[in-house]
Short mmCIF file of C-alpha atoms in Angstrom, two decimals:
data_model
loop_
_atom_site.label_atom_id
_atom_site.label_comp_id
_atom_site.label_asym_id
_atom_site.label_seq_id
_atom_site.Cartn_x
_atom_site.Cartn_y
_atom_site.Cartn_z
CA MET A 299 15.71 14.55 12.55
CA ALA A 300 12.10 13.85 12.91
CA ASP A 301 9.70 16.07 14.83
CA ARG A 302 9.24 14.69 17.92
CA THR A 303 7.74 17.59 19.52
CA PHE A 304 3.94 16.72 19.16
CA THR A 305 1.89 14.91 21.94
CA GLY A 306 -0.28 12.10 22.27
CA THR A 307 -1.36 9.00 24.28
CA ARG A 308 1.35 6.29 24.24
CA THR A 309 0.38 2.69 24.60
CA ALA A 310 3.11 0.50 25.69
CA PHE A 311 4.15 -2.65 23.46
CA PRO A 312 6.13 -5.14 25.57
CA GLY A 313 8.47 -7.60 24.16
CA VAL A 314 9.45 -6.33 20.46
CA ASP A 315 12.96 -8.24 20.00
CA GLU A 316 15.82 -7.22 21.59
CA HIS A 317 15.23 -3.35 21.12
CA GLY A 318 12.82 -3.48 23.94
CA PRO A 319 9.20 -2.34 23.77
CA LEU A 320 7.86 -0.18 21.12
CA ALA A 321 4.89 2.37 21.92
CA VAL A 322 2.62 4.00 19.68
CA ARG A 323 0.90 7.14 19.77
CA LYS A 324 -2.38 8.28 19.42
CA ILE A 325 -2.89 10.38 16.37
CA GLY A 326 -5.77 12.36 14.26
CA VAL A 327 -6.55 13.51 10.99
CA ALA A 328 -4.19 16.36 11.14
CA ASP A 329 -1.04 14.00 11.49
CA LEU A 330 -2.24 11.99 8.08
CA ARG A 331 -2.45 15.63 6.61
CA ASP A 332 1.24 16.39 7.96
CA ALA A 333 2.35 12.93 6.45
CA LEU A 334 0.79 13.47 3.36
CA GLU A 335 2.13 16.98 3.38
CA LYS A 336 5.41 15.98 3.56
CA GLY A 337 5.45 13.20 1.23
CA TRP A 338 4.58 15.67 -1.18
CA ASN A 339 7.50 17.64 -0.32
CA ASP A 340 9.85 14.32 -0.59
CA PHE A 341 8.50 13.53 -4.08
CA TRP A 342 9.17 17.14 -5.17
CA GLN A 343 12.47 17.23 -3.72
CA LYS A 344 13.63 13.99 -5.39
CA PRO A 345 11.10 13.29 -8.09
CA SER A 346 10.46 9.85 -9.47
CA HIS A 347 7.60 9.71 -11.26
CA LEU A 348 9.86 8.82 -14.75
CA VAL A 349 11.06 5.63 -12.63
CA PHE A 350 7.48 4.77 -12.06
CA LEU A 351 6.51 5.68 -15.61
CA GLY A 352 9.09 3.31 -16.68
CA LEU A 353 7.52 0.67 -14.32
CA ILE A 354 4.08 1.33 -15.28
CA TYR A 355 3.61 1.41 -18.97
CA PRO A 356 5.31 -1.71 -19.86
CA LEU A 357 3.29 -3.69 -17.34
CA ALA A 358 -0.05 -1.88 -18.49
CA GLY A 359 0.97 -3.05 -21.95
CA VAL A 360 1.38 -6.94 -21.22
CA PHE A 361 -1.66 -6.44 -19.26
CA LEU A 362 -3.74 -4.78 -22.69
CA CYS A 363 -2.11 -7.20 -24.69
CA ARG A 364 -3.80 -9.82 -22.63
CA LEU A 365 -7.04 -8.05 -23.04
CA VAL A 366 -6.73 -8.10 -26.82
CA VAL A 367 -5.78 -11.92 -26.82
CA GLY A 368 -9.06 -12.97 -24.56
CA TYR A 369 -11.65 -11.50 -22.34
CA ASP A 370 -11.33 -14.37 -19.72
CA ILE A 371 -9.10 -12.11 -17.67
CA LEU A 372 -11.91 -9.45 -17.36
CA PRO A 373 -13.47 -10.81 -14.26
CA LEU A 374 -9.76 -10.23 -12.42
CA LEU A 375 -9.58 -6.79 -13.71
CA PHE A 376 -11.22 -5.02 -10.38
CA PRO A 377 -9.27 -7.48 -8.11
CA LEU A 378 -6.26 -7.08 -9.77
CA VAL A 379 -6.70 -3.18 -9.41
CA ALA A 380 -7.55 -3.58 -5.64
CA GLY A 381 -4.88 -5.87 -5.16
CA PHE A 382 -2.52 -3.38 -6.31
CA ALA A 383 -2.80 -1.56 -2.68
CA LEU A 384 -2.37 -4.63 -1.04
CA VAL A 385 1.29 -4.99 -1.89
CA GLY A 386 2.06 -1.25 -2.29
CA PRO A 387 3.77 -0.95 1.27
CA PHE A 388 6.47 -3.42 -0.15
CA ALA A 389 6.92 -1.98 -3.41
CA ALA A 390 7.43 1.29 -1.70
CA LEU A 391 10.70 0.11 0.61
CA GLY A 392 12.97 2.49 -1.85
CA LEU A 393 10.90 5.70 -1.17
CA TYR A 394 11.09 4.96 2.47
CA GLU A 395 14.91 4.71 2.41
CA ILE A 396 14.70 8.31 0.46
CA SER A 397 12.41 9.85 2.81
CA ARG A 398 14.46 8.67 5.69
CA ARG A 399 17.88 10.07 4.27
CA LEU A 400 16.06 13.40 3.54
CA GLU A 401 15.14 13.54 6.84
CA GLN A 402 18.27 13.07 8.33
CA GLY A 403 19.85 15.96 5.99
CA GLN A 404 21.47 13.46 3.96
CA ASP A 405 21.83 13.36 0.16
CA ALA A 406 19.34 10.85 -1.38
CA ALA A 407 19.52 9.39 -4.91
CA TRP A 408 17.70 6.63 -6.39
CA ALA A 409 21.01 4.64 -5.95
CA ASP A 410 20.32 4.81 -2.16
CA ALA A 411 17.12 3.26 -2.85
CA LEU A 412 18.56 0.18 -3.50
CA ASN A 413 20.51 0.49 0.08
CA VAL A 414 17.44 -1.64 1.30
CA MET A 415 18.75 -4.84 -0.63
CA ARG A 416 21.74 -4.26 1.95
CA SER A 417 19.90 -3.64 5.19
CA PRO A 418 20.21 -5.86 8.19
CA GLY A 419 16.43 -6.33 8.29
CA LEU A 420 16.30 -7.52 4.61
CA LEU A 421 15.03 -11.04 5.67
CA PRO A 422 12.06 -9.80 7.91
CA LEU A 423 11.32 -7.15 4.89
CA ALA A 424 11.26 -10.31 2.73
CA ILE A 425 8.98 -12.27 5.10
CA LEU A 426 6.44 -9.49 5.12
CA GLY A 427 6.66 -8.62 1.86
CA PHE A 428 6.09 -12.66 1.09
CA THR A 429 2.83 -12.29 3.48
CA LEU A 430 1.40 -9.47 1.38
CA MET A 431 2.07 -11.69 -1.59
CA MET A 432 -0.03 -14.46 0.05
CA ILE A 433 -2.63 -12.04 0.90
CA PHE A 434 -3.00 -11.07 -2.75
CA VAL A 435 -3.34 -14.51 -4.33
CA LEU A 436 -5.62 -15.19 -1.81
CA TRP A 437 -7.39 -12.41 -2.60
CA LEU A 438 -7.39 -13.11 -6.01
CA ILE A 439 -8.50 -16.53 -5.49
CA ALA A 440 -11.52 -15.65 -3.56
CA ALA A 441 -12.68 -13.28 -6.31
CA MET A 442 -12.65 -16.11 -8.83
CA VAL A 443 -14.48 -18.03 -6.22
CA ILE A 444 -17.16 -15.56 -5.87
CA TYR A 445 -17.41 -14.80 -9.51
CA SER A 446 -17.85 -18.39 -10.51
CA ALA A 447 -20.41 -18.94 -7.60
CA ILE A 448 -22.60 -15.75 -9.26
CA PHE A 449 -21.78 -16.34 -12.82
CA GLY A 450 -20.67 -19.82 -13.17
CA ASP A 451 -18.58 -20.61 -16.15
CA MET A 452 -19.53 -17.58 -18.44
CA VAL A 453 -16.36 -15.99 -19.87
CA PRO A 454 -17.38 -12.32 -21.28
CA ALA A 455 -17.35 -11.91 -24.83
CA THR A 456 -16.68 -8.31 -24.80
CA VAL A 457 -15.44 -5.79 -22.08
CA SER A 458 -19.09 -3.68 -22.85
CA GLY A 459 -20.52 -7.02 -22.60
CA PHE A 460 -19.17 -7.60 -19.06
CA LEU A 461 -19.69 -4.23 -18.00
CA HIS A 462 -23.15 -4.70 -18.84
CA GLU A 463 -23.60 -7.74 -16.96
CA VAL A 464 -22.10 -6.41 -13.57
CA ILE A 465 -23.66 -2.93 -13.83
CA THR A 466 -27.23 -3.85 -14.69
CA THR A 467 -28.08 -7.32 -13.47
CA ARG A 468 -28.80 -8.55 -10.15
CA ALA A 469 -26.35 -10.99 -10.58
CA GLY A 470 -23.59 -8.17 -11.05
CA TRP A 471 -25.08 -6.27 -8.22
CA THR A 472 -24.34 -9.31 -6.06
CA LEU A 473 -20.81 -9.54 -7.41
CA ILE A 474 -20.24 -5.98 -6.65
CA LEU A 475 -21.46 -6.15 -3.13
CA VAL A 476 -19.91 -9.58 -1.81
CA GLY A 477 -16.62 -8.64 -3.87
CA ASN A 478 -16.36 -5.50 -2.03
CA ALA A 479 -17.33 -6.88 1.46
CA VAL A 480 -14.72 -9.75 1.05
CA GLY A 481 -11.80 -7.51 -0.53
CA PHE A 482 -12.60 -5.16 2.90
CA LEU A 483 -11.34 -8.12 4.81
CA PHE A 484 -8.27 -8.90 3.03
CA ALA A 485 -7.52 -5.04 2.54
CA LEU A 486 -8.07 -4.40 6.35
CA ALA A 487 -5.78 -7.71 7.12
CA ALA A 488 -3.16 -6.15 4.70
CA LEU A 489 -3.47 -2.93 6.03
CA MET A 490 -3.08 -4.09 9.81
CA ILE A 491 0.34 -6.01 9.53
CA SER A 492 1.79 -3.35 7.16
CA VAL A 493 0.82 0.24 7.71
CA VAL A 494 3.89 1.31 9.51
CA SER A 495 5.67 -2.39 9.55
CA PHE A 496 8.17 -1.82 6.61
CA PRO A 497 9.45 1.43 7.48
CA LEU A 498 9.98 0.31 11.11
CA ILE A 499 12.17 -2.47 9.78
CA LEU A 500 13.89 -0.17 7.89
CA ASP A 501 14.50 2.16 10.19
CA ARG A 502 15.20 -0.23 13.42
CA HIS A 503 15.95 -3.18 12.27
CA VAL A 504 13.53 -5.20 14.21
CA GLY A 505 11.98 -8.60 13.28
CA ALA A 506 9.16 -9.13 10.85
CA LEU A 507 6.86 -10.53 14.02
CA ALA A 508 7.44 -7.65 16.04
CA ALA A 509 6.92 -5.03 13.00
CA ALA A 510 3.68 -6.89 12.21
CA ARG A 511 2.30 -6.88 15.97
CA THR A 512 3.45 -2.97 16.26
CA SER A 513 1.74 -2.30 13.26
CA ILE A 514 -1.52 -3.81 14.45
CA ASN A 515 -1.06 -1.99 17.54
CA ALA A 516 -1.00 1.01 15.79
CA VAL A 517 -4.46 0.12 13.94
CA VAL A 518 -6.18 -1.18 16.91
CA THR A 519 -4.92 2.31 18.95
CA ASN A 520 -5.65 4.50 16.19
CA PRO A 521 -8.77 2.68 14.22
CA GLY A 522 -10.62 6.00 13.10
CA PRO A 523 -7.36 7.64 11.50
CA MET A 524 -6.24 4.57 10.20
CA LEU A 525 -9.37 3.37 8.35
CA LEU A 526 -9.37 6.89 6.88
CA TRP A 527 -5.81 6.54 5.87
CA GLY A 528 -6.45 3.21 3.89
CA LEU A 529 -9.61 4.84 2.51
CA ILE A 530 -7.31 7.90 1.33
CA VAL A 531 -4.95 5.47 0.08
CA ALA A 532 -7.76 3.29 -1.97
CA ILE A 533 -9.35 7.02 -3.03
CA ALA A 534 -5.71 7.95 -4.25
CA LEU A 535 -5.30 4.56 -6.27
CA VAL A 536 -8.88 4.70 -8.17
CA ILE A 537 -7.83 8.12 -9.07
CA GLY A 538 -4.52 7.10 -10.55
CA PHE A 539 -6.12 4.21 -12.31
CA ALA A 540 -8.99 6.09 -13.57
CA THR A 541 -6.24 8.45 -15.58
CA LEU A 542 -5.40 5.28 -17.66
CA LEU A 543 -2.24 5.09 -15.04
CA VAL A 544 -0.67 8.19 -15.74
CA GLY A 545 -1.90 9.63 -12.00
CA LEU A 546 -0.10 6.54 -10.53
CA ALA A 547 3.37 8.10 -11.42
CA ILE A 548 2.64 11.08 -8.83
CA ILE A 549 0.66 9.31 -6.45
CA VAL A 550 2.28 6.13 -5.80
CA PRO A 551 5.49 7.98 -4.64
CA VAL A 552 3.74 10.55 -2.62
CA LEU A 553 2.01 7.87 -0.82
CA GLY A 554 4.94 6.20 -0.44
CA HIS A 555 7.22 8.87 1.13
CA ALA A 556 3.83 9.90 3.03
CA THR A 557 4.09 6.19 4.53
CA TRP A 558 7.22 6.94 5.90
CA HIS A 559 6.20 10.21 7.95
CA LEU A 560 3.26 8.57 9.08
CA TYR A 561 5.55 5.79 10.76
CA ARG A 562 7.36 8.64 12.06
CA ARG A 563 4.25 10.27 13.56
CA VAL A 564 3.10 6.86 14.95
CA VAL A 565 5.60 4.65 16.59
CA ILE A 566 7.73 6.21 19.38
#
């Protein structure tokens, strides 16, 4: 069972479905470290990197083929990579289930990860997953609007030419600054509604609205640690992409397992 011995300030959150009020704890950096350590341990108990390699490389191949065909997708390269973090909490549902079973001392196999498809909370999970997908789509649209407003209809002729325009020109720096500022707002919205909501639904079968509001409450109660968590996730994903996606095969599962343990540290 989860370690419930640690103490913290409780913030009541009334009216969460039929389960009564949920509450959240105040947490600190030590709790983030604990969640990451437990996520790492879960990963090595049930290694999942081969599964993620099997998913990542076909997708990467399709994307690279598209680059070979034409360069018009290049302006969306960074938004697509950054958007990976927006839908990550939904994609990690199977990892939460494995961590839940390991926490309870049960056997856990990849077949058990599919149990989420039979969860009583399947509809709320789907609703929140759809919400994250809509945030991702809106982010891509916003990115294209920003690019068009700054560069017009210019289509990069080569990858190096595109990078040169972005890095060495005033328009490029404007794109970086504005794009990152707008992207931060989308990332913050996704973080607030999803940081603990998916594990919460899976564990306690609350509704989508209740889970999202509890997640928002968790961020409002712990703004510093939660923003740090978001930064950790972002940096880890950047490292994963910088290793030509190889690192994602470990980083994504560890973050998924760690998110479960972060939920257990935050929600009472």
